[in-house]
Short mmCIF file of N, CA, C and O in Angstrom, two decimals:
data_model
loop_
_atom_site.label_atom_id
_atom_site.label_comp_id
_atom_site.label_asym_id
_atom_site.label_seq_id
_atom_site.Cartn_x
_atom_site.Cartn_y
_atom_site.Cartn_z
N MET K 10 17.70 18.87 31.50
CA MET K 10 16.90 20.00 30.44
C MET K 10 15.81 19.51 30.38
O MET K 10 15.23 18.33 30.25
N ASP K 11 14.55 20.59 30.23
CA ASP K 11 13.44 19.93 30.19
C ASP K 11 12.96 19.52 28.69
O ASP K 11 13.50 20.12 27.59
N GLU K 12 12.20 18.63 28.42
CA GLU K 12 12.04 18.23 27.31
C GLU K 12 10.44 18.11 27.06
O GLU K 12 9.86 17.79 27.96
N TYR K 13 9.60 18.46 25.77
CA TYR K 13 8.15 18.45 25.46
C TYR K 13 8.17 17.42 24.16
O TYR K 13 8.72 17.52 23.32
N ASP K 14 6.89 16.47 24.66
CA ASP K 14 6.51 15.78 23.68
C ASP K 14 5.40 16.55 22.72
O ASP K 14 4.69 17.47 23.28
N LEU K 15 5.56 16.69 21.28
CA LEU K 15 4.41 17.20 20.53
C LEU K 15 3.87 16.53 19.62
O LEU K 15 4.09 15.33 19.33
N TYR K 16 2.26 16.91 19.86
CA TYR K 16 1.32 16.04 19.36
C TYR K 16 0.60 17.28 18.06
O TYR K 16 0.24 18.30 18.59
N LEU K 17 0.48 16.65 16.83
CA LEU K 17 -0.47 17.27 16.17
C LEU K 17 -1.55 16.68 15.81
O LEU K 17 -1.65 15.36 15.93
N ASN K 18 -2.73 17.55 15.48
CA ASN K 18 -4.04 16.74 15.22
C ASN K 18 -4.03 16.56 13.74
O ASN K 18 -3.98 17.55 13.10
N VAL K 19 -4.53 14.98 13.57
CA VAL K 19 -4.75 14.99 12.19
C VAL K 19 -5.51 15.75 11.23
O VAL K 19 -5.85 15.65 9.91
N LYS K 20 -6.46 16.20 12.14
CA LYS K 20 -7.57 16.66 10.97
C LYS K 20 -7.49 18.29 10.87
O LYS K 20 -8.19 18.96 10.07
N ARG K 21 -6.33 19.17 11.81
CA ARG K 21 -6.09 20.09 11.88
C ARG K 21 -4.59 20.50 11.81
O ARG K 21 -4.24 20.83 13.13
N PRO K 22 -3.72 19.78 10.98
CA PRO K 22 -2.38 20.05 11.21
C PRO K 22 -1.76 21.15 11.61
O PRO K 22 -0.58 20.98 12.16
N SER K 23 -2.41 22.05 11.59
CA SER K 23 -2.06 23.50 11.74
C SER K 23 -2.02 23.82 13.25
O SER K 23 -1.34 24.75 14.13
N VAL K 24 -2.74 22.66 14.07
CA VAL K 24 -2.77 22.56 15.48
C VAL K 24 -1.80 21.75 16.23
O VAL K 24 -2.15 20.67 16.01
N GLY K 25 -0.86 22.48 17.17
CA GLY K 25 0.06 21.31 17.99
C GLY K 25 -0.17 21.69 19.44
O GLY K 25 -0.90 22.63 19.82
N LEU K 26 0.27 20.45 20.27
CA LEU K 26 -0.23 20.23 21.40
C LEU K 26 0.87 19.64 22.10
O LEU K 26 1.53 18.29 21.64
N TYR K 27 1.69 20.79 22.98
CA TYR K 27 2.72 20.33 23.70
C TYR K 27 2.34 19.72 24.98
O TYR K 27 1.62 20.48 25.73
N VAL K 28 3.21 18.54 25.62
CA VAL K 28 3.21 18.24 27.20
C VAL K 28 4.47 17.65 27.63
O VAL K 28 5.34 17.58 26.67
N PRO K 29 4.58 17.81 28.78
CA PRO K 29 5.80 17.36 29.27
C PRO K 29 6.32 15.93 28.83
O PRO K 29 5.32 15.10 28.92
N LYS K 30 7.82 15.75 28.36
CA LYS K 30 7.82 14.21 27.98
C LYS K 30 7.29 13.00 28.84
O LYS K 30 7.40 13.30 30.18
N GLY K 31 6.85 12.20 28.25
CA GLY K 31 6.32 11.18 29.00
C GLY K 31 5.18 11.32 29.55
O GLY K 31 4.52 10.31 30.07
N GLU K 32 4.57 12.75 29.59
CA GLU K 32 3.24 12.64 30.50
C GLU K 32 2.13 12.21 28.83
O GLU K 32 2.27 12.35 27.81
N ASP K 33 0.54 11.53 30.00
CA ASP K 33 -0.31 11.51 28.80
C ASP K 33 -0.83 12.87 28.51
O ASP K 33 -0.56 13.92 28.85
N LEU K 34 -1.66 12.70 27.07
CA LEU K 34 -2.74 14.19 26.75
C LEU K 34 -3.63 14.07 27.62
O LEU K 34 -3.79 13.43 28.42
N PRO K 35 -3.57 15.56 27.82
CA PRO K 35 -4.75 16.21 28.59
C PRO K 35 -6.16 15.23 28.47
O PRO K 35 -6.28 14.71 27.18
N ASP K 36 -7.24 15.44 29.10
CA ASP K 36 -8.37 14.98 29.00
C ASP K 36 -8.88 15.69 27.80
O ASP K 36 -9.90 16.46 27.88
N LEU K 37 -8.99 15.23 26.24
CA LEU K 37 -9.26 15.93 25.47
C LEU K 37 -10.59 14.62 24.68
O LEU K 37 -10.34 13.53 24.93
N ALA K 38 -11.32 14.92 24.47
CA ALA K 38 -12.62 14.26 23.79
C ALA K 38 -12.09 13.50 22.41
O ALA K 38 -12.79 12.48 22.23
N ASP K 39 -11.39 14.24 21.89
CA ASP K 39 -10.86 13.54 20.53
C ASP K 39 -9.01 13.00 20.81
O ASP K 39 -8.46 13.32 19.77
N LYS K 40 -9.21 12.33 21.54
CA LYS K 40 -7.67 12.00 21.70
C LYS K 40 -6.83 11.09 20.59
O LYS K 40 -6.12 11.14 20.25
N GLU K 41 -7.69 10.64 19.83
CA GLU K 41 -7.73 9.58 18.71
C GLU K 41 -7.04 10.85 17.58
O GLU K 41 -6.30 9.88 16.73
N ASP K 42 -7.56 11.93 17.51
CA ASP K 42 -6.73 12.71 16.59
C ASP K 42 -5.71 13.26 16.59
O ASP K 42 -5.06 13.67 15.54
N TRP K 43 -4.94 12.78 17.63
CA TRP K 43 -3.46 13.33 17.92
C TRP K 43 -2.64 12.60 18.06
O TRP K 43 -2.53 11.51 18.24
N VAL K 44 -1.63 12.66 17.00
CA VAL K 44 -0.56 11.65 16.97
C VAL K 44 0.65 12.32 16.92
O VAL K 44 1.42 13.40 16.81
N PHE K 45 1.52 11.65 17.85
CA PHE K 45 3.12 11.87 18.47
C PHE K 45 3.82 12.19 17.41
O PHE K 45 4.05 11.47 16.17
N GLU K 46 4.41 13.60 17.21
CA GLU K 46 5.40 13.83 16.29
C GLU K 46 6.73 13.95 16.73
O GLU K 46 7.55 13.92 15.79
N GLY K 47 6.93 14.23 18.13
CA GLY K 47 8.63 13.86 18.32
C GLY K 47 8.84 14.64 19.63
O GLY K 47 7.83 15.41 20.23
N THR K 48 9.78 14.57 20.27
CA THR K 48 10.35 15.46 21.56
C THR K 48 11.11 16.80 21.36
O THR K 48 12.01 16.35 20.35
N PHE K 49 10.81 17.71 21.80
CA PHE K 49 11.81 18.79 21.56
C PHE K 49 12.18 19.41 23.04
O PHE K 49 11.69 19.41 24.08
N ALA K 50 13.51 20.04 22.83
CA ALA K 50 13.97 20.69 23.90
C ALA K 50 13.21 21.96 24.35
O ALA K 50 12.74 22.57 23.52
N ARG K 51 13.46 22.35 25.98
CA ARG K 51 12.57 23.81 26.06
C ARG K 51 13.02 24.88 25.37
O ARG K 51 12.19 26.08 24.86
N ASP K 52 14.31 24.85 25.12
CA ASP K 52 14.88 25.91 24.36
C ASP K 52 14.34 26.09 22.98
O ASP K 52 14.35 27.07 22.22
N LEU K 53 13.73 24.95 22.32
CA LEU K 53 13.26 25.22 20.79
C LEU K 53 11.75 25.91 20.82
O LEU K 53 11.39 26.22 20.11
N LEU K 54 11.38 25.84 22.08
CA LEU K 54 9.92 26.23 22.15
C LEU K 54 9.81 28.08 22.51
O LEU K 54 10.46 28.35 23.58
N PRO K 55 8.59 28.53 21.99
CA PRO K 55 8.55 29.81 22.27
C PRO K 55 8.45 30.23 23.96
O PRO K 55 7.87 29.20 24.44
N ALA K 56 8.49 31.40 24.27
CA ALA K 56 8.38 31.39 25.75
C ALA K 56 6.93 31.50 25.95
O ALA K 56 6.53 30.66 27.06
N SER K 57 5.76 31.63 25.42
CA SER K 57 4.40 31.53 25.39
C SER K 57 4.13 30.20 25.20
O SER K 57 3.04 30.00 26.15
N VAL K 58 4.70 29.28 24.90
CA VAL K 58 4.28 27.91 24.88
C VAL K 58 4.89 26.97 25.94
O VAL K 58 4.25 26.65 26.83
N GLN K 59 6.33 27.79 26.41
CA GLN K 59 6.45 27.26 27.83
C GLN K 59 6.08 27.84 28.93
O GLN K 59 5.55 27.08 29.88
N ASP K 60 5.51 29.00 28.78
CA ASP K 60 4.74 29.55 29.87
C ASP K 60 3.37 28.67 30.35
O ASP K 60 2.95 28.04 31.27
N GLY K 61 2.73 28.17 28.82
CA GLY K 61 1.27 27.42 28.82
C GLY K 61 1.73 26.19 29.60
O GLY K 61 0.86 25.85 30.67
N ILE K 62 2.42 26.01 29.22
CA ILE K 62 2.83 24.33 30.12
C ILE K 62 2.95 24.15 31.34
O ILE K 62 2.50 23.50 31.85
N LYS K 63 3.63 25.47 32.00
CA LYS K 63 4.25 25.60 32.94
C LYS K 63 2.65 25.74 33.98
O LYS K 63 2.61 24.86 34.75
N ALA K 64 1.77 26.67 33.51
CA ALA K 64 0.57 26.93 34.14
C ALA K 64 -0.66 25.89 34.09
O ALA K 64 -1.29 25.90 34.65
N ASN K 65 -0.67 25.10 33.11
CA ASN K 65 -1.49 24.73 32.63
C ASN K 65 -1.31 22.82 32.34
O ASN K 65 -1.76 21.92 32.59
N GLY K 66 0.13 22.46 32.18
CA GLY K 66 0.49 21.06 31.97
C GLY K 66 0.27 20.71 30.78
O GLY K 66 0.88 19.41 30.36
N HIS K 67 0.00 21.62 29.75
CA HIS K 67 0.02 21.37 28.47
C HIS K 67 -0.06 22.87 27.81
O HIS K 67 -0.60 23.56 28.12
N ALA K 68 0.36 22.86 26.26
CA ALA K 68 0.25 24.34 25.73
C ALA K 68 -0.12 23.74 24.04
O ALA K 68 0.32 22.81 23.84
N PHE K 69 -0.99 24.44 23.51
CA PHE K 69 -1.60 24.56 22.25
C PHE K 69 -0.59 25.42 21.64
O PHE K 69 -0.66 26.39 22.01
N ARG K 70 -0.08 25.26 19.98
CA ARG K 70 0.42 26.34 19.05
C ARG K 70 -0.10 26.15 18.06
O ARG K 70 -0.28 24.93 17.50
N ASN K 71 -0.21 27.21 17.39
CA ASN K 71 -0.45 27.50 15.88
C ASN K 71 0.77 26.81 15.06
O ASN K 71 1.93 27.63 15.47
N MET K 72 0.66 25.83 14.36
CA MET K 72 2.17 25.44 13.70
C MET K 72 2.42 26.11 12.48
O MET K 72 3.41 25.97 11.86
N ASN K 73 1.72 26.88 12.14
CA ASN K 73 1.84 27.49 10.63
C ASN K 73 2.84 28.84 10.69
O ASN K 73 3.06 29.26 11.78
#
């Protein structure tokens, strides 16, 4: 089963970033602002997030 790591932005906690489990964060200028929140099974993510990860290797999500 596919799993994804979730990172939250400490300056904007309503923004989440998913990457495949064990992958590094994409090339972000503010990498230090992202904090690991946990690992989640693919089944728990909306289809739009899964599609974004498949297409881009990562996906942002509004956490509100």
